[in-house]
């Protein structure tokens, strides 16, 4: 009896340490890109607060510190310094994975994930100065940015890592994403240290959101790269690549 208990506990412990998909997640055959897209979406729906056994962090609120969106540098066209001292991203748990290409066995390769996110909310303490759309701007305070209907397409360079447990893991070498969106709503509080001016400026900014998006796109996308890389690296580190697929 005692022996059985010990065996059961060690089994649980080993499966926890190795990283296993929970039984309610049906595994896919390698290369079945539709099944893989659905499975990843299902994981996000079932575990918005994360799933530590596979290294999945809570996607309903992801926190960052020191996010530089734009920086004035010599030899760069940027005219704005904009950074967030802290930033919380909410809404990623609502992502639907549309496509998962390249998940078919052999590594190294480039994996491609496309996802649609209906509403993404970013909130944090910002600091900015410089000029935006040829208007001088400066401020420091809280900011909220809402991204509507974002379409993400990320390419992930995945290397193979054979570990001591005899299993193959993915090593994420690089993540590069594209992002398209249907709308953006900005609210930067305390611009020019003046509430009336700040409100007026935010109204102007929101009528010109598309231009602002184009002006800041590069920095926003590199923040997205960092976000996706952080999430994927944790899962890749915990869940063996071999255990992701159904055995044939
Ligand atoms: C950012 O930091 C400030 C000050 O420490 C805190 O009040 C605020 O709640 C934080 N915001 C986010 C979104 O983490």
mmCIF file of C-alpha atoms and ligand atoms in Angstrom:
data_model
loop_
_atom_site.group_PDB
_atom_site.id
_atom_site.type_symbol
_atom_site.label_atom_id
_atom_site.label_comp_id
_atom_site.label_asym_id
_atom_site.label_seq_id
_atom_site.Cartn_x
_atom_site.Cartn_y
_atom_site.Cartn_z
ATOM 1 C CA UNK A 1 0.000 0.000 0.000
ATOM 2 C CA UNK A 2 2.702 2.391 1.052
ATOM 3 C CA UNK A 3 4.822 1.343 -1.891
ATOM 4 C CA UNK A 4 1.947 1.982 -4.265
ATOM 5 C CA UNK A 5 1.429 5.417 -2.834
ATOM 6 C CA UNK A 6 5.086 6.218 -3.256
ATOM 7 C CA UNK A 7 4.968 4.953 -6.842
ATOM 8 C CA UNK A 8 1.898 7.055 -7.539
ATOM 9 C CA UNK A 9 3.502 10.128 -6.049
ATOM 10 C CA UNK A 10 6.729 9.630 -7.972
ATOM 11 C CA UNK A 11 4.732 9.140 -11.140
ATOM 12 C CA UNK A 12 2.837 12.352 -10.548
ATOM 13 C CA UNK A 13 6.027 14.128 -9.717
ATOM 14 C CA UNK A 14 7.810 12.855 -12.823
ATOM 15 C CA UNK A 15 4.950 13.767 -15.120
ATOM 16 C CA UNK A 16 4.855 17.199 -13.552
ATOM 17 C CA UNK A 17 8.550 17.729 -13.904
ATOM 18 C CA UNK A 18 8.677 16.425 -17.470
ATOM 19 C CA UNK A 19 5.759 18.570 -18.542
ATOM 20 C CA UNK A 20 2.714 16.841 -19.940
ATOM 21 C CA UNK A 21 -0.383 18.060 -21.664
ATOM 22 C CA UNK A 22 -3.439 17.520 -19.435
ATOM 23 C CA UNK A 23 -5.708 14.616 -20.465
ATOM 24 C CA UNK A 24 -8.534 16.922 -21.591
ATOM 25 C CA UNK A 25 -6.273 18.270 -24.303
ATOM 26 C CA UNK A 26 -6.322 15.921 -27.226
ATOM 27 C CA UNK A 27 -2.927 15.539 -28.831
ATOM 28 C CA UNK A 28 -2.493 16.018 -32.546
ATOM 29 C CA UNK A 29 -0.524 14.104 -35.112
ATOM 30 C CA UNK A 30 2.656 15.852 -36.189
ATOM 31 C CA UNK A 31 1.898 17.927 -39.277
ATOM 32 C CA UNK A 32 -1.856 18.196 -38.656
ATOM 33 C CA UNK A 33 -1.883 21.985 -38.703
ATOM 34 C CA UNK A 34 -5.653 22.339 -38.253
ATOM 35 C CA UNK A 35 -5.660 20.112 -35.178
ATOM 36 C CA UNK A 36 -2.638 21.943 -33.732
ATOM 37 C CA UNK A 37 -4.249 25.373 -34.217
ATOM 38 C CA UNK A 38 -7.419 24.119 -32.505
ATOM 39 C CA UNK A 39 -5.505 22.509 -29.658
ATOM 40 C CA UNK A 40 -3.520 25.653 -28.895
ATOM 41 C CA UNK A 41 -6.719 27.716 -28.974
ATOM 42 C CA UNK A 42 -8.357 25.228 -26.619
ATOM 43 C CA UNK A 43 -5.413 25.470 -24.218
ATOM 44 C CA UNK A 44 -5.843 29.253 -24.117
ATOM 45 C CA UNK A 45 -9.604 28.977 -23.514
ATOM 46 C CA UNK A 46 -9.313 26.352 -20.790
ATOM 47 C CA UNK A 47 -6.336 27.863 -18.995
ATOM 48 C CA UNK A 48 -6.513 31.678 -19.155
ATOM 49 C CA UNK A 49 -4.717 31.674 -15.784
ATOM 50 C CA UNK A 50 -1.942 29.520 -17.181
ATOM 51 C CA UNK A 51 -0.902 25.915 -16.848
ATOM 52 C CA UNK A 52 2.325 25.600 -14.870
ATOM 53 C CA UNK A 53 2.811 21.912 -15.748
ATOM 54 C CA UNK A 54 3.583 22.912 -19.347
ATOM 55 C CA UNK A 55 5.152 26.282 -18.530
ATOM 56 C CA UNK A 56 2.185 28.264 -19.806
ATOM 57 C CA UNK A 57 1.968 31.554 -17.950
ATOM 58 C CA UNK A 58 -1.298 33.392 -17.269
ATOM 59 C CA UNK A 59 -2.195 35.120 -20.512
ATOM 60 C CA UNK A 60 -5.024 37.237 -19.111
ATOM 61 C CA UNK A 61 -2.540 39.706 -17.590
ATOM 62 C CA UNK A 62 1.086 39.738 -18.706
ATOM 63 C CA UNK A 63 3.343 42.204 -16.972
ATOM 64 C CA UNK A 64 6.421 43.903 -18.340
ATOM 65 C CA UNK A 65 8.824 46.494 -17.078
ATOM 66 C CA UNK A 66 10.755 49.097 -19.051
ATOM 67 C CA UNK A 67 9.168 48.766 -22.470
ATOM 68 C CA UNK A 68 10.739 51.177 -24.942
ATOM 69 C CA UNK A 69 8.345 51.830 -27.826
ATOM 70 C CA UNK A 70 10.330 54.578 -29.499
ATOM 71 C CA UNK A 71 13.669 56.184 -28.869
ATOM 72 C CA UNK A 72 15.337 59.220 -30.419
ATOM 73 C CA UNK A 73 18.731 58.069 -31.610
ATOM 74 C CA UNK A 74 21.368 59.509 -33.900
ATOM 75 C CA UNK A 75 20.891 58.229 -37.479
ATOM 76 C CA UNK A 76 17.326 57.193 -36.835
ATOM 77 C CA UNK A 77 14.182 58.912 -38.108
ATOM 78 C CA UNK A 78 12.451 58.555 -34.718
ATOM 79 C CA UNK A 79 11.329 61.875 -33.270
ATOM 80 C CA UNK A 80 9.811 60.540 -30.087
ATOM 81 C CA UNK A 81 10.987 59.027 -26.855
ATOM 82 C CA UNK A 82 8.196 56.857 -25.513
ATOM 83 C CA UNK A 83 8.619 54.259 -22.842
ATOM 84 C CA UNK A 84 6.509 52.450 -20.302
ATOM 85 C CA UNK A 85 7.976 51.977 -16.870
ATOM 86 C CA UNK A 86 5.534 49.133 -16.453
ATOM 87 C CA UNK A 87 2.996 47.655 -18.799
ATOM 88 C CA UNK A 88 0.220 45.107 -18.359
ATOM 89 C CA UNK A 89 -1.163 43.395 -21.446
ATOM 90 C CA UNK A 90 -4.636 41.901 -21.121
ATOM 91 C CA UNK A 91 -6.745 39.923 -23.557
ATOM 92 C CA UNK A 92 -4.279 37.484 -25.047
ATOM 93 C CA UNK A 93 -6.270 34.606 -23.548
ATOM 94 C CA UNK A 94 -8.993 35.483 -26.074
ATOM 95 C CA UNK A 95 -6.701 34.671 -28.993
ATOM 96 C CA UNK A 96 -7.856 32.244 -31.644
ATOM 97 C CA UNK A 97 -5.033 30.476 -33.403
ATOM 98 C CA UNK A 98 -5.923 30.438 -37.098
ATOM 99 C CA UNK A 99 -2.934 28.623 -38.492
ATOM 100 C CA UNK A 100 0.008 26.604 -37.204
ATOM 101 C CA UNK A 101 2.463 25.749 -39.961
ATOM 102 C CA UNK A 102 5.627 23.729 -39.827
ATOM 103 C CA UNK A 103 4.770 21.545 -36.854
ATOM 104 C CA UNK A 104 5.719 18.320 -38.529
ATOM 105 C CA UNK A 105 8.372 16.467 -36.739
ATOM 106 C CA UNK A 106 11.837 17.395 -37.778
ATOM 107 C CA UNK A 107 13.780 20.278 -36.304
ATOM 108 C CA UNK A 108 15.384 22.750 -36.878
ATOM 109 C CA UNK A 109 12.747 24.618 -38.796
ATOM 110 C CA UNK A 110 10.652 27.751 -38.940
ATOM 111 C CA UNK A 111 7.276 27.407 -37.263
ATOM 112 C CA UNK A 112 4.536 29.811 -38.216
ATOM 113 C CA UNK A 113 1.650 30.777 -35.971
ATOM 114 C CA UNK A 114 -1.180 33.090 -36.929
ATOM 115 C CA UNK A 115 -3.676 34.295 -34.385
ATOM 116 C CA UNK A 116 -6.558 36.682 -34.121
ATOM 117 C CA UNK A 117 -7.165 38.645 -30.920
ATOM 118 C CA UNK A 118 -10.480 40.535 -30.671
ATOM 119 C CA UNK A 119 -9.402 43.009 -27.983
ATOM 120 C CA UNK A 120 -6.044 43.682 -26.417
ATOM 121 C CA UNK A 121 -5.722 46.164 -23.572
ATOM 122 C CA UNK A 122 -2.403 47.690 -22.590
ATOM 123 C CA UNK A 123 -2.050 49.743 -19.500
ATOM 124 C CA UNK A 124 0.888 51.237 -17.677
ATOM 125 C CA UNK A 125 2.937 54.211 -16.554
ATOM 126 C CA UNK A 126 4.377 56.041 -19.558
ATOM 127 C CA UNK A 127 6.864 58.808 -20.142
ATOM 128 C CA UNK A 128 7.247 60.581 -23.455
ATOM 129 C CA UNK A 129 8.718 63.621 -25.117
ATOM 130 C CA UNK A 130 9.595 64.690 -28.604
ATOM 131 C CA UNK A 131 7.233 65.071 -31.482
ATOM 132 C CA UNK A 132 4.510 62.891 -32.913
ATOM 133 C CA UNK A 133 2.922 63.574 -36.307
ATOM 134 C CA UNK A 134 4.884 66.837 -36.399
ATOM 135 C CA UNK A 135 3.294 68.050 -33.181
ATOM 136 C CA UNK A 136 5.385 68.565 -30.063
ATOM 137 C CA UNK A 137 4.278 66.241 -27.296
ATOM 138 C CA UNK A 138 5.354 65.402 -23.804
ATOM 139 C CA UNK A 139 3.871 63.809 -20.742
ATOM 140 C CA UNK A 140 4.210 61.399 -17.873
ATOM 141 C CA UNK A 141 1.427 59.455 -16.205
ATOM 142 C CA UNK A 142 -0.883 56.549 -16.900
ATOM 143 C CA UNK A 143 -1.787 55.366 -20.350
ATOM 144 C CA UNK A 144 -4.277 52.918 -21.807
ATOM 145 C CA UNK A 145 -4.113 51.587 -25.329
ATOM 146 C CA UNK A 146 -6.777 49.306 -26.782
ATOM 147 C CA UNK A 147 -6.018 47.309 -29.909
ATOM 148 C CA UNK A 148 -9.051 46.080 -31.815
ATOM 149 C CA UNK A 149 -9.029 42.959 -33.929
ATOM 150 C CA UNK A 150 -5.321 42.359 -34.035
ATOM 151 C CA UNK A 151 -4.022 39.783 -36.470
ATOM 152 C CA UNK A 152 -0.678 38.364 -35.489
ATOM 153 C CA UNK A 153 1.545 36.288 -37.714
ATOM 154 C CA UNK A 154 4.704 35.060 -36.025
ATOM 155 C CA UNK A 155 7.634 33.128 -37.412
ATOM 156 C CA UNK A 156 9.570 31.172 -34.853
ATOM 157 C CA UNK A 157 13.010 29.767 -35.562
ATOM 158 C CA UNK A 158 13.062 26.497 -33.629
ATOM 159 C CA UNK A 159 16.173 24.440 -32.957
ATOM 160 C CA UNK A 160 16.324 20.956 -31.519
ATOM 161 C CA UNK A 161 17.696 20.341 -28.070
ATOM 162 C CA UNK A 162 18.176 16.774 -26.900
ATOM 163 C CA UNK A 163 18.186 16.634 -23.116
ATOM 164 C CA UNK A 164 19.389 14.176 -20.530
ATOM 165 C CA UNK A 165 15.849 12.788 -20.147
ATOM 166 C CA UNK A 166 16.232 11.448 -23.696
ATOM 167 C CA UNK A 167 13.565 13.743 -25.086
ATOM 168 C CA UNK A 168 13.706 16.410 -27.715
ATOM 169 C CA UNK A 169 12.839 19.947 -26.728
ATOM 170 C CA UNK A 170 12.451 23.045 -28.838
ATOM 171 C CA UNK A 171 14.966 25.777 -28.382
ATOM 172 C CA UNK A 172 13.470 29.063 -29.562
ATOM 173 C CA UNK A 173 16.180 30.933 -31.437
ATOM 174 C CA UNK A 174 14.181 33.849 -32.794
ATOM 175 C CA UNK A 175 10.650 35.210 -32.983
ATOM 176 C CA UNK A 176 9.544 37.735 -35.594
ATOM 177 C CA UNK A 177 5.941 38.836 -35.783
ATOM 178 C CA UNK A 178 3.747 40.927 -38.028
ATOM 179 C CA UNK A 179 0.730 42.700 -36.652
ATOM 180 C CA UNK A 180 -2.270 44.186 -38.372
ATOM 181 C CA UNK A 181 -5.095 45.831 -36.569
ATOM 182 C CA UNK A 182 -8.542 47.210 -37.320
ATOM 183 C CA UNK A 183 -8.554 49.941 -34.724
ATOM 184 C CA UNK A 184 -6.693 51.470 -31.829
ATOM 185 C CA UNK A 185 -7.866 53.662 -28.991
ATOM 186 C CA UNK A 186 -5.336 55.705 -27.049
ATOM 187 C CA UNK A 187 -5.573 57.526 -23.784
ATOM 188 C CA UNK A 188 -2.425 59.122 -22.408
ATOM 189 C CA UNK A 189 -3.238 60.910 -19.184
ATOM 190 C CA UNK A 190 -1.533 64.076 -18.084
ATOM 191 C CA UNK A 191 -0.038 65.179 -21.402
ATOM 192 C CA UNK A 192 1.744 68.521 -21.032
ATOM 193 C CA UNK A 193 0.924 68.259 -17.356
ATOM 194 C CA UNK A 194 -2.400 69.879 -18.229
ATOM 195 C CA UNK A 195 -5.737 68.026 -18.113
ATOM 196 C CA UNK A 196 -7.585 70.165 -20.712
ATOM 197 C CA UNK A 197 -4.724 70.130 -23.169
ATOM 198 C CA UNK A 198 -4.288 66.418 -22.514
ATOM 199 C CA UNK A 199 -7.935 65.656 -23.337
ATOM 200 C CA UNK A 200 -7.767 67.740 -26.510
ATOM 201 C CA UNK A 201 -4.555 66.005 -27.577
ATOM 202 C CA UNK A 202 -6.021 62.547 -26.988
ATOM 203 C CA UNK A 203 -9.030 63.398 -29.131
ATOM 204 C CA UNK A 204 -6.744 64.472 -31.967
ATOM 205 C CA UNK A 205 -4.579 61.390 -31.489
ATOM 206 C CA UNK A 206 -7.598 59.099 -31.729
ATOM 207 C CA UNK A 207 -8.811 60.633 -34.969
ATOM 208 C CA UNK A 208 -5.303 59.986 -36.318
ATOM 209 C CA UNK A 209 -4.781 56.582 -34.752
ATOM 210 C CA UNK A 210 -3.795 54.989 -38.055
ATOM 211 C CA UNK A 211 -0.959 57.470 -38.584
ATOM 212 C CA UNK A 212 0.188 56.993 -35.004
ATOM 213 C CA UNK A 213 0.109 53.247 -35.494
ATOM 214 C CA UNK A 214 2.317 53.610 -38.570
ATOM 215 C CA UNK A 215 4.700 55.938 -36.735
ATOM 216 C CA UNK A 216 5.096 53.612 -33.762
ATOM 217 C CA UNK A 217 4.602 50.276 -35.490
ATOM 218 C CA UNK A 218 8.242 49.220 -35.390
ATOM 219 C CA UNK A 219 8.538 49.637 -31.633
ATOM 220 C CA UNK A 220 5.155 48.071 -30.937
ATOM 221 C CA UNK A 221 6.002 45.050 -33.053
ATOM 222 C CA UNK A 222 9.321 44.525 -31.326
ATOM 223 C CA UNK A 223 7.388 44.563 -28.041
ATOM 224 C CA UNK A 224 5.073 41.925 -29.511
ATOM 225 C CA UNK A 225 8.118 39.841 -30.515
ATOM 226 C CA UNK A 226 9.346 40.017 -26.941
ATOM 227 C CA UNK A 227 5.907 39.082 -25.583
ATOM 228 C CA UNK A 228 5.468 36.059 -27.852
ATOM 229 C CA UNK A 229 9.060 34.932 -27.316
ATOM 230 C CA UNK A 230 8.665 35.030 -23.531
ATOM 231 C CA UNK A 231 5.472 32.951 -23.649
ATOM 232 C CA UNK A 232 6.798 30.371 -26.107
ATOM 233 C CA UNK A 233 10.192 29.995 -24.427
ATOM 234 C CA UNK A 234 8.610 28.979 -21.146
ATOM 235 C CA UNK A 235 6.442 26.333 -22.775
ATOM 236 C CA UNK A 236 9.273 25.065 -24.962
ATOM 237 C CA UNK A 237 11.462 24.753 -21.908
ATOM 238 C CA UNK A 238 8.940 22.631 -20.038
ATOM 239 C CA UNK A 239 7.022 20.582 -22.592
ATOM 240 C CA UNK A 240 9.109 18.131 -24.618
ATOM 241 C CA UNK A 241 8.516 18.528 -28.339
ATOM 242 C CA UNK A 242 7.976 14.766 -28.586
ATOM 243 C CA UNK A 243 5.203 14.827 -25.982
ATOM 244 C CA UNK A 244 3.312 17.499 -27.853
ATOM 245 C CA UNK A 245 2.260 15.069 -30.567
ATOM 246 C CA UNK A 246 0.130 11.975 -30.489
ATOM 247 C CA UNK A 247 2.138 8.828 -30.922
ATOM 248 C CA UNK A 248 1.434 6.999 -34.140
HETATM 249 C C1 LIG B 1 2.794 50.617 -12.528
HETATM 250 O O1 LIG B 1 3.502 51.077 -11.403
HETATM 251 C C2 LIG B 1 2.760 52.002 -10.600
HETATM 252 C C3 LIG B 1 3.674 52.561 -9.550
HETATM 253 O O2 LIG B 1 4.510 51.575 -8.967
HETATM 254 C C4 LIG B 1 1.533 51.293 -10.028
HETATM 255 O O3 LIG B 1 0.774 52.175 -9.261
HETATM 256 C C5 LIG B 1 0.685 50.789 -11.189
HETATM 257 O O4 LIG B 1 -0.412 50.043 -10.705
HETATM 258 C C6 LIG B 1 1.505 49.915 -12.133
HETATM 259 N N1 LIG B 1 0.709 49.655 -13.310
HETATM 260 C C7 LIG B 1 0.694 48.483 -13.943
HETATM 261 C C8 LIG B 1 -0.192 48.425 -15.116
HETATM 262 O O5 LIG B 1 1.358 47.518 -13.600
#
